[in-house]
Each structure stands twice: as C-alpha cells, then as structure tokens.
mmCIF file of C-alpha atoms and ligand atoms in Angstrom:
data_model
loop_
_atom_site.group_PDB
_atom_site.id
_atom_site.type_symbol
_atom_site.label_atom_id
_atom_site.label_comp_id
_atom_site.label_asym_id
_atom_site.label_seq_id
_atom_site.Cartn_x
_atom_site.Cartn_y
_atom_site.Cartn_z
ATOM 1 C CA UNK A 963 4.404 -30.348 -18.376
ATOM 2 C CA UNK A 964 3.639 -27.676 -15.860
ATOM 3 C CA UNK A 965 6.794 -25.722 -14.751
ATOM 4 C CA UNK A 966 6.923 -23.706 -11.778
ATOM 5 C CA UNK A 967 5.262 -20.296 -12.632
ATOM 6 C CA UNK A 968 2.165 -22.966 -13.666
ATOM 7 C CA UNK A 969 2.282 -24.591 -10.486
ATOM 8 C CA UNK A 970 2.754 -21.175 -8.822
ATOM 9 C CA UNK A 971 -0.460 -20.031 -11.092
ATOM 10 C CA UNK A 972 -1.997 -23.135 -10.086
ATOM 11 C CA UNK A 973 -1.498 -22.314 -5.860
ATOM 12 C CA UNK A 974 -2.710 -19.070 -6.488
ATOM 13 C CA UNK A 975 -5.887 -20.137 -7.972
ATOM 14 C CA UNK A 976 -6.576 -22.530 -5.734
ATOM 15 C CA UNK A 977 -5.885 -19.881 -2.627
ATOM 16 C CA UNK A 978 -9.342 -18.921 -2.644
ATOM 17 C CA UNK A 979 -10.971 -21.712 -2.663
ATOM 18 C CA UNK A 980 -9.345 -23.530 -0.021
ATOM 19 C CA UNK A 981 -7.243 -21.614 2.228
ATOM 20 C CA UNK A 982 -8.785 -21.244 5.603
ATOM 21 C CA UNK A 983 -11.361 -22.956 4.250
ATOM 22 C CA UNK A 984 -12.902 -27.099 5.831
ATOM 23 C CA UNK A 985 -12.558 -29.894 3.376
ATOM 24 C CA UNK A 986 -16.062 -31.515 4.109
ATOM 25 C CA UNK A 987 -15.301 -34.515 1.486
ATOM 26 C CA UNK A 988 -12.375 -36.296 -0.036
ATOM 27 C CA UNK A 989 -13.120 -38.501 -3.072
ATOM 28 C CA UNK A 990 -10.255 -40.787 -3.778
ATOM 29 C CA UNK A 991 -11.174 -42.596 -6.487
ATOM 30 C CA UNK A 992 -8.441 -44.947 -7.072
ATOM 31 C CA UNK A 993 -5.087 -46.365 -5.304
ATOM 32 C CA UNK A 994 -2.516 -44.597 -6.194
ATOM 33 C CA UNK A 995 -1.203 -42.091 -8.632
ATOM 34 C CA UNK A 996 2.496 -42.499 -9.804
ATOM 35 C CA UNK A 997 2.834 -43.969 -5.995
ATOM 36 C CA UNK A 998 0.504 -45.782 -3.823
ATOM 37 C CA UNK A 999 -1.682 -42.593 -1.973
ATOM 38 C CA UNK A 1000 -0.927 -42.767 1.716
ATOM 39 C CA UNK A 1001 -3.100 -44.915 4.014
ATOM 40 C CA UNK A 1002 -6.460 -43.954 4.806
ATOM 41 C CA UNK A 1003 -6.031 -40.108 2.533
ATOM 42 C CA UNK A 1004 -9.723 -39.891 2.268
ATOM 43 C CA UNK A 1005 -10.390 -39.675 6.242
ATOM 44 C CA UNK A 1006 -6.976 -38.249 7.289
ATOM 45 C CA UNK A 1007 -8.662 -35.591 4.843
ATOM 46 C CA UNK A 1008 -12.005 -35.384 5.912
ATOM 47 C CA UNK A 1009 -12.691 -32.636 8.368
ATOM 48 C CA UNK A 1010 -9.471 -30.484 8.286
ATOM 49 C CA UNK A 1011 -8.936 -26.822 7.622
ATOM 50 C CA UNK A 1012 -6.532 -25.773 5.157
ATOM 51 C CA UNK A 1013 -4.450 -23.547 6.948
ATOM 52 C CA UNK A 1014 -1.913 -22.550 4.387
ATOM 53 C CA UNK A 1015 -1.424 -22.829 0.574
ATOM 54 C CA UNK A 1016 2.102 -22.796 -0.382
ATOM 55 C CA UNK A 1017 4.330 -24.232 -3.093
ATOM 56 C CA UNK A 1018 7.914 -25.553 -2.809
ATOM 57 C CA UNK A 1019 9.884 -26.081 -6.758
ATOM 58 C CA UNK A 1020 6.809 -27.511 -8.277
ATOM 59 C CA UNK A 1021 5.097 -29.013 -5.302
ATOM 60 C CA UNK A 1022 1.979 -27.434 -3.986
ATOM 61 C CA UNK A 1023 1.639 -28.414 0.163
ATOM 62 C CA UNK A 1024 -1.563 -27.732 1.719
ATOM 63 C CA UNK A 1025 -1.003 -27.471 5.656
ATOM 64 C CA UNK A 1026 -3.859 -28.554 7.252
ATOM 65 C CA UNK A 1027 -4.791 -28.058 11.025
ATOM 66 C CA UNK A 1028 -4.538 -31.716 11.820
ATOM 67 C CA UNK A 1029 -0.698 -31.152 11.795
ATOM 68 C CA UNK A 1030 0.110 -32.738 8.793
ATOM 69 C CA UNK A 1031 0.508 -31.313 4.741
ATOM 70 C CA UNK A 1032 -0.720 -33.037 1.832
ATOM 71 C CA UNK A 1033 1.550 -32.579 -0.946
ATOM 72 C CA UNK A 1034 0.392 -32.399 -4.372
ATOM 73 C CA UNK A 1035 2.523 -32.768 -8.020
ATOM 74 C CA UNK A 1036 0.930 -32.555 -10.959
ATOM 75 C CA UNK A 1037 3.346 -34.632 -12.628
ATOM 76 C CA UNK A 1038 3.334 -34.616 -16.819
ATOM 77 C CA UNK A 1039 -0.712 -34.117 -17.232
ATOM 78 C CA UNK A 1040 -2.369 -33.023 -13.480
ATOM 79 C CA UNK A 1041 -5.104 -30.440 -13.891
ATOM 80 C CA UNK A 1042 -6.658 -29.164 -10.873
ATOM 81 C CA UNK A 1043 -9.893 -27.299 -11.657
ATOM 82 C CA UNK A 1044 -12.126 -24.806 -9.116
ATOM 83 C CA UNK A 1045 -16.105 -25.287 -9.733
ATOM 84 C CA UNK A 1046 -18.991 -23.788 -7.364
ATOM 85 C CA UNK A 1047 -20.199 -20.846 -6.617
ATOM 86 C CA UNK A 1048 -19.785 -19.731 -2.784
ATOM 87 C CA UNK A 1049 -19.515 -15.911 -2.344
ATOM 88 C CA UNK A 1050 -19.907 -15.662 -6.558
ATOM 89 C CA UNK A 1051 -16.281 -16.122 -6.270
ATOM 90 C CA UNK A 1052 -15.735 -18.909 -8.508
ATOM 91 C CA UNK A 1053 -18.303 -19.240 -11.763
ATOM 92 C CA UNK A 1054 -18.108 -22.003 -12.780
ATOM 93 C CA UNK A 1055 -20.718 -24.817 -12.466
ATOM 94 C CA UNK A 1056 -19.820 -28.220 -11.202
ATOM 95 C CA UNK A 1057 -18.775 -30.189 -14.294
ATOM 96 C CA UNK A 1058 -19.683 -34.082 -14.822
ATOM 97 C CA UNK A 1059 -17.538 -36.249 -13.575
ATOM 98 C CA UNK A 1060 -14.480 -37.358 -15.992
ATOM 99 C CA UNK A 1061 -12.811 -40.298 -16.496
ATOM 100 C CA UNK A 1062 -9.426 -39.403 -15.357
ATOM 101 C CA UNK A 1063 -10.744 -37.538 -12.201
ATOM 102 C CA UNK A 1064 -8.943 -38.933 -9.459
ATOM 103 C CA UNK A 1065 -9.638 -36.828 -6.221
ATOM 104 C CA UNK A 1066 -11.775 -34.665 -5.745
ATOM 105 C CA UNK A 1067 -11.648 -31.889 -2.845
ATOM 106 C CA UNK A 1068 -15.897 -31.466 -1.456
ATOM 107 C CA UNK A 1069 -14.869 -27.729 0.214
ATOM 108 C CA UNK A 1070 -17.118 -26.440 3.074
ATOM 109 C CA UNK A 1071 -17.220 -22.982 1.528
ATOM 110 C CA UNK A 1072 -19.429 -25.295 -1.444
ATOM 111 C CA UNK A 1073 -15.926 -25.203 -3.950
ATOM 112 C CA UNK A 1074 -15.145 -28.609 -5.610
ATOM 113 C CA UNK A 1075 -11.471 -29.093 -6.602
ATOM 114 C CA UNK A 1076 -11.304 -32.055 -9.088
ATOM 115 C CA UNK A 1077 -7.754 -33.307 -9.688
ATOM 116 C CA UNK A 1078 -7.736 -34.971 -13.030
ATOM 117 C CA UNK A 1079 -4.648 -36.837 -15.066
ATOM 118 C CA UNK A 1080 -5.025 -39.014 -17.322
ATOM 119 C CA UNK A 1081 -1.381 -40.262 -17.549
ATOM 120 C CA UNK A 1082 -0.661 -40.560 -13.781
ATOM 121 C CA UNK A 1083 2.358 -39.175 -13.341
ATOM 122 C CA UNK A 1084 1.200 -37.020 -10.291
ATOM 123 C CA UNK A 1085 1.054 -37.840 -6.490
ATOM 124 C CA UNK A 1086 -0.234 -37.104 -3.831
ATOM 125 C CA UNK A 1087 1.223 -38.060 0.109
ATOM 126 C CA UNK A 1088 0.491 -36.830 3.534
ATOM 127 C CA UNK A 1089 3.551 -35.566 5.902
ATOM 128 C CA UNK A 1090 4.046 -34.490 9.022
ATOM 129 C CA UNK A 1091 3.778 -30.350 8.701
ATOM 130 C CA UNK A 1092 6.837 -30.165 11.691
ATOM 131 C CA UNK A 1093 8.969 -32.884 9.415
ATOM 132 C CA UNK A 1094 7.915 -31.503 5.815
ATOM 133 C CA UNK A 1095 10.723 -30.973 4.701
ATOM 134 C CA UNK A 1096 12.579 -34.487 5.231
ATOM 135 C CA UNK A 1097 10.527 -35.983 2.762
ATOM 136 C CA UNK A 1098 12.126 -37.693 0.254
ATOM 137 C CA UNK A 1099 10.834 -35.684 -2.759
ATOM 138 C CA UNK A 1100 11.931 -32.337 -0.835
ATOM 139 C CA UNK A 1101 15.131 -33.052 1.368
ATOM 140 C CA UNK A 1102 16.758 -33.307 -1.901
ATOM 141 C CA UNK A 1103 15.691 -29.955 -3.546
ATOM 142 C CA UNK A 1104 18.121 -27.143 -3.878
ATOM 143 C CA UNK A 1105 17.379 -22.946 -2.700
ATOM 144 C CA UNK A 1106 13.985 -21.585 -4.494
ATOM 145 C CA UNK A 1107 14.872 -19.498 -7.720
ATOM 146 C CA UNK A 1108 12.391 -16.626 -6.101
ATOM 147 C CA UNK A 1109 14.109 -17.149 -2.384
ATOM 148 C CA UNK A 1110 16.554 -15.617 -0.518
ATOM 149 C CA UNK A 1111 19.276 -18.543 -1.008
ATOM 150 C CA UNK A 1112 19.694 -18.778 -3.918
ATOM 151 C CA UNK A 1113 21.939 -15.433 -4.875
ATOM 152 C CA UNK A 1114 24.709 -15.111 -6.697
ATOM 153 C CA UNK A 1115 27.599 -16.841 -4.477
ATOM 154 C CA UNK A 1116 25.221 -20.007 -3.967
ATOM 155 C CA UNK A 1117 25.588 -20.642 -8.194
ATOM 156 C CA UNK A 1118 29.056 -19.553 -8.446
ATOM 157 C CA UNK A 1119 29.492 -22.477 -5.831
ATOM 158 C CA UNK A 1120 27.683 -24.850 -7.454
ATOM 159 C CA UNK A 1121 28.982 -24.059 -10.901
ATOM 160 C CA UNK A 1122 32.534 -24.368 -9.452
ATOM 161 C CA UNK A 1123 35.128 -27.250 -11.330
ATOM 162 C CA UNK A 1124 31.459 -28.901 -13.227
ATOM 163 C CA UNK A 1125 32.162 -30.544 -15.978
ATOM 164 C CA UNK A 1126 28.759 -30.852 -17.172
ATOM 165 C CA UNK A 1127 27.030 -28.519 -18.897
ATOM 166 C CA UNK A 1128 25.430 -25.154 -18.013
ATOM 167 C CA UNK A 1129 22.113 -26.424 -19.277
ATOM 168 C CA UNK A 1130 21.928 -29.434 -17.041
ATOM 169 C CA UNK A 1131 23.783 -27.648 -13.914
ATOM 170 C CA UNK A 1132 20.783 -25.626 -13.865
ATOM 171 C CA UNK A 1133 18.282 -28.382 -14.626
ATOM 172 C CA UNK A 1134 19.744 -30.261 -11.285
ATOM 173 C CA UNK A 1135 17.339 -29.560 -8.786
ATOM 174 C CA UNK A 1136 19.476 -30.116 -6.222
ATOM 175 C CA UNK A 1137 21.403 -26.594 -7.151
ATOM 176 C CA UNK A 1138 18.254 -24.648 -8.131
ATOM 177 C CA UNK A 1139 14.966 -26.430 -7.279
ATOM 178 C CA UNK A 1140 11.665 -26.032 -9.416
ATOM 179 C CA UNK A 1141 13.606 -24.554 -12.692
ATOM 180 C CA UNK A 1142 12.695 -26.875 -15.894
ATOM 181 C CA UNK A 1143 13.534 -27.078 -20.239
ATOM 182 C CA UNK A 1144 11.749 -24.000 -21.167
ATOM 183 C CA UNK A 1145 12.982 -21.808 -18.613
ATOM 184 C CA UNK A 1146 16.277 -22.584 -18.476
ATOM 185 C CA UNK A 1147 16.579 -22.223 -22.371
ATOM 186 C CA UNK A 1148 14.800 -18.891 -21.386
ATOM 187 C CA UNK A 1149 17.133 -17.313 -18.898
ATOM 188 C CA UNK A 1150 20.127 -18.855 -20.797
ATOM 189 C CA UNK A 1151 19.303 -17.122 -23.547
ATOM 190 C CA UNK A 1152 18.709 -13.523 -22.102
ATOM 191 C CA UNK A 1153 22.291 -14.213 -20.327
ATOM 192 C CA UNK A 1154 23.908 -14.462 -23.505
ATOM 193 C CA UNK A 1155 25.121 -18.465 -22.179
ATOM 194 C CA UNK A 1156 25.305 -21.219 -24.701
ATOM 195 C CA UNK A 1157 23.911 -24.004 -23.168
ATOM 196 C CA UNK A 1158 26.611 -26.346 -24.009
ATOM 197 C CA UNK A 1159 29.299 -24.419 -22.374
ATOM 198 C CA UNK A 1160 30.694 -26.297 -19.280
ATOM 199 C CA UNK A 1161 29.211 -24.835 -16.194
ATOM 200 C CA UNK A 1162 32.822 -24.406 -14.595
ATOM 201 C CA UNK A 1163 34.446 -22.200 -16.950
ATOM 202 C CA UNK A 1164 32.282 -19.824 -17.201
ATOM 203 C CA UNK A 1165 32.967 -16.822 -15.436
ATOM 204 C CA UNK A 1166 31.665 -16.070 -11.968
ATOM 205 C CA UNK A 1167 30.260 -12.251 -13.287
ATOM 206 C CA UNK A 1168 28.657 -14.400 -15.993
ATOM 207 C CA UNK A 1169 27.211 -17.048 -13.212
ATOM 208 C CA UNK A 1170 26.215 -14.745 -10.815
ATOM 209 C CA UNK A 1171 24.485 -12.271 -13.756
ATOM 210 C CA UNK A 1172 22.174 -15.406 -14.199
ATOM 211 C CA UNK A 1173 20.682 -15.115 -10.508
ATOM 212 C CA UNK A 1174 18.551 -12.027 -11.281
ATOM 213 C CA UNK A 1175 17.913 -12.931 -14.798
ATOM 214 C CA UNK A 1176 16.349 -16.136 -13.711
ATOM 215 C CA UNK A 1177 14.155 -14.564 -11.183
ATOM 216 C CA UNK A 1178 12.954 -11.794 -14.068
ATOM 217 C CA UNK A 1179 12.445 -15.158 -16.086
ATOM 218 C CA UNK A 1180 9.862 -16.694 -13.278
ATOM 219 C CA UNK A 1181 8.202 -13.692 -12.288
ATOM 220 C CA UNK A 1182 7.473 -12.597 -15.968
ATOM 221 C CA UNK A 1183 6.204 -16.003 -16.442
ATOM 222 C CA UNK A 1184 4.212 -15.953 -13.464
ATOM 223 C CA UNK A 1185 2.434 -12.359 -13.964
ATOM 224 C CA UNK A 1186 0.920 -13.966 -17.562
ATOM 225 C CA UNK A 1187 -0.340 -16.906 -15.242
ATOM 226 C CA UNK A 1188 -1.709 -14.066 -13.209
ATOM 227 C CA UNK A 1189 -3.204 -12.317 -15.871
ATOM 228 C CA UNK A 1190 -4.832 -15.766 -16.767
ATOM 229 C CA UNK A 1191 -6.161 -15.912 -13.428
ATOM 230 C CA UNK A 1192 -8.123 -12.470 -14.100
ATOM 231 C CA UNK A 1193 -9.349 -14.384 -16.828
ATOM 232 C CA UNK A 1194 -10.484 -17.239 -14.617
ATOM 233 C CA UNK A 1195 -14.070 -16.474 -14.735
ATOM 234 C CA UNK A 1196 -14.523 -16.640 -18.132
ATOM 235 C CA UNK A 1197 -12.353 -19.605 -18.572
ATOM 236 C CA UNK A 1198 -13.798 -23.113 -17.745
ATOM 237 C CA UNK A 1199 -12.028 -23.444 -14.189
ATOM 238 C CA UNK A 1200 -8.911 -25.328 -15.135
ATOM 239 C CA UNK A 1201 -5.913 -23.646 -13.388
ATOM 240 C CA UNK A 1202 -2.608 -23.247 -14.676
ATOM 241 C CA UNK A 1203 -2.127 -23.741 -18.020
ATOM 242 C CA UNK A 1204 -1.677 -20.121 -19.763
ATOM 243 C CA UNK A 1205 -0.593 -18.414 -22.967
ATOM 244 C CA UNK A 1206 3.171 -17.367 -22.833
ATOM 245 C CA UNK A 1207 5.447 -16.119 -25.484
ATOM 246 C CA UNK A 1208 9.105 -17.142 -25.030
ATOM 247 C CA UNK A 1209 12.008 -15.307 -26.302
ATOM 248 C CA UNK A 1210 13.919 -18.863 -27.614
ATOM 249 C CA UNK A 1211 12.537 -21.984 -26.702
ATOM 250 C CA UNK A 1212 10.222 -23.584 -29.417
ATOM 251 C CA UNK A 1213 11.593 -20.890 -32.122
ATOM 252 C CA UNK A 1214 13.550 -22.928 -33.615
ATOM 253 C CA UNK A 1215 14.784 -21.437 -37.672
ATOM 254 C CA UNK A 1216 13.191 -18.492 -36.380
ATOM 255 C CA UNK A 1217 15.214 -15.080 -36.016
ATOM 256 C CA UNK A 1218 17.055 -14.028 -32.488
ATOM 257 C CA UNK A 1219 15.278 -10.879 -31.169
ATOM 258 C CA UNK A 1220 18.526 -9.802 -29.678
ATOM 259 C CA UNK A 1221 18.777 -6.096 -31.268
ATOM 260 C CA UNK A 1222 21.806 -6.200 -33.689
ATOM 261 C CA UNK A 1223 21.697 -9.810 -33.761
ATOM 262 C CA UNK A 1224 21.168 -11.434 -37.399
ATOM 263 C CA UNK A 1225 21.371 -15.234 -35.482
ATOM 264 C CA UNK A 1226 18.634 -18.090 -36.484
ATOM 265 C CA UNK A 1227 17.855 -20.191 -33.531
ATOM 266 C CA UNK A 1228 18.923 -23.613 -33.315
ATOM 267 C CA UNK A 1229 18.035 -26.531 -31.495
ATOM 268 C CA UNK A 1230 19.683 -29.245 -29.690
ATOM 269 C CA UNK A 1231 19.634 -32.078 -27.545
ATOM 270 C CA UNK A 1232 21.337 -32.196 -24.609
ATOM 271 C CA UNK A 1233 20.545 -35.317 -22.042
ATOM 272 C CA UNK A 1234 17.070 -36.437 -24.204
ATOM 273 C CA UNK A 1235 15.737 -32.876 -24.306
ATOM 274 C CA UNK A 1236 15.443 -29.989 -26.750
ATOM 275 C CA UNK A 1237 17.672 -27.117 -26.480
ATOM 276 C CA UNK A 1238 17.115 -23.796 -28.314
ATOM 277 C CA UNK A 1239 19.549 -20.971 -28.333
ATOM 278 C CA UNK A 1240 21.559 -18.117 -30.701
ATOM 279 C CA UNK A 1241 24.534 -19.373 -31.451
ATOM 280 C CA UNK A 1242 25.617 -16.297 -32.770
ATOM 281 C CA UNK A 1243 24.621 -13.797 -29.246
ATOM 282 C CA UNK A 1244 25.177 -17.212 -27.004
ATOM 283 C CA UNK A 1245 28.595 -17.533 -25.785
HETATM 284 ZN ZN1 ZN B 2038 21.271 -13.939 -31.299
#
C-alpha cells in the first residue's frame, strides 16, 4: 500500500509529464473506482492544462486551468505509469492496454498516463480548486509531517490526556495526516517509543523529539524514491513503488541495530495491524 514518500515519488514522476502540460484525451473506462467518478470526468477533463502537481497526505491534486483539481488516491493497488516519448524525456513505449487500466491521461506533450488497479480501492473526484480543501477526504486531515504545522507544540497537544496508544495517535490522520504502519513503526523506533505506551504519558521532550525524527523518516524515504526516479528510464514506467530498507518494520526475530543494543525485534498487533519494535531500546 503506497505510503506517502510513494505517493510523493509518484507526484514527482508524474511532474514532467503533465505539469503545464494539455490533457488532449481522458479515457475513463469504467464507473467508478472505490466511489462513483464524478459526472461527466472524461470532458470536464478534456482540454485543460495542468497547472500544478501537488500532493496533500497521500492524495495527489492536479489543478487544472478550468478552476477545478482532480484528486487522485491510489488506494491499496493504484499504479500510475508514464509511457511516450516527447522531448526523449520519458522512454518508455506505450504498453498494451491492461485489464485493470482504468483511466488513462492522452497528454498533448504525446505522454500517456495509464492509471491501473486491479482491486479498486482508489478514486478519483473533481473539486472546486478555490474550495479544495472542504472536501470530505481533506477537511478532515491533520498538519503535513513535512509542513510548517506540524512542530513540536502541535503533537504535544494532541498527545495531551490520550489514552490510546502512541502507535495509533500517530496513525490518526486527523493529528498528523499522510503518516501510515511502516513509518510510524519507523520513526517510533529511532525515538526510542514503544508503541504501546499511552500517547499521554509520555513526556513532552519525548513527543516533541518525534517531530524532527519523523520528518528525517519521510525525507530519507523519499530521496530512495528519488533515486528510483533516476532509475526511471531503465525501469518499465511504473512510478512509485521503490526498494527501501527499514530499520524495524518487517524484521521481525531479527537483531536491533541500535549500537549497544543486544534486543530481537518483536512484533505485535495493535488495532488489526503489525507492529515491530525493540523492546529492549523502546521505552
Ligand atoms: Zn534495541
């Protein structure tokens, strides 16, 4: 499931293909996606310039000169992928058409974008650009991890008197939008946090040491998605999905790399989803 250094990989591949750039064509090959697409996508589509690329949490929103954004989510298995060759800039031929290939972007600089998912769970909408930020799926999202509100006495807030713990408080995208399993388990883990403590007793030094930490977290994760980009040309076109080494999560009865720590890591559930921490360095 793409977290948000993918999607972030993802906007940043796409960038040169569409960005100031005229979608000529909009193939919408079916209804819907996890919801119904809006009325009429296809022509509301047609003709507009993408003025601007840019990504809230794990949404990528495409403002187009028309005055309104199409938002895109990837969902559990959405792959966008960049074919064509205008300028030499992007390799790769046009590929046959899939089965699972639900829209596909026809862009004036001769691009294709194919958005492919074979379990659905994406969508796709159209908003007002002036109003973007009402809609449902993003009125409701806390400060961006990489932003400039979400610091140290925005979490120390948050955390304040929760009973639940630290591992879901920072899954709640309400509190910190776009963070997800493996990077939470990441950050926790370089922060020394167990996940299971309670998110209000741990101290606010503690809290607010996490801001930073999950920021190094994101942007680590985002320059290997950025290396993978280099690699884009010799890749097949599909954005997004990259090779990434993490520090705890899926290391499970493997040895902490803490220096001076002789922990194994564990995992857990917590709320339906796998946990994997030191006990030993995790406090
Ligand atoms: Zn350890």
């Amino acid at each position: 499931m793409p977290e948000l250094p993918e999607v972030e990989t993802v906007r940043r591949g796409l960038s040169p293909a569409m960005e100031g750039v005229v979608i000529q064509r909009a193939d919408v090959n079916r209804p819907d996606l996890r919801w119904p697409f809006p009325e009429r996508m296809a022509e509301r589509l047609t003709g507009q310039r993408v003025d601007r690329l840019r990504r809230r949490s794990k949404y990528i929103l495409a403002d187009l000169n028309s005055g309104e954004t199409l938002l895109i989510h990837l969902g559990m298995s959405g792959r966008m992928t960049v074919s064509g060759d205008p300028l030499g800039q992007f390799a790769h031929k046009h590929p046959m058409p899939e089965k699972h290939d639900h829209v596909v972007f026809h862009m004036a600089n001769g691009a294709r974008i194919t958005f492919n998912d074979p379990r659905r769970f994406g969508a796709m909408d159209l908003l007002s650009t002036a109003t973007a930020e009402d809609h449902k799926l993003l009125s409701v999202l806390g400060p961006e991890p990489l932003g400039n509100d979400f610091h140290e006495q925005h979490l120390i807030e948050a955390f304040k008197g929760k009973n639940s713990p630290v591992k879901s408080a920072l899954l709640d995208q309400g509190i910190v939008a776009g963070l997800g399993n493996i990077y939470v388990c990441e950050a926790l883990y370089r922060g020394k946090v167990s996940p299971r403590r309670k998110a209000g007793q741990i101290s606010a030094s503690r809290v607010g040491a996490l801001v930073p930490i999950i920021r190094h977290v994101l942007q680590d994760a985002i320059e290997a998605g950025g290396s993978s980009l280099r690699d884009f040309r010799q890749a097949d076109g599909e954005l997004g999905y990259f090779q990434h080494s993490f520090d705890v999560y899926g290391r499970e009865g493997r040895p902490c790399r803490t220096g001076g720590c002789s922990g194994e890591i564990k995992r857990i559930t917590q709320s339906g989803r796998s946990s994997f921490y030191c006990a030993q360095c995790q406090r």
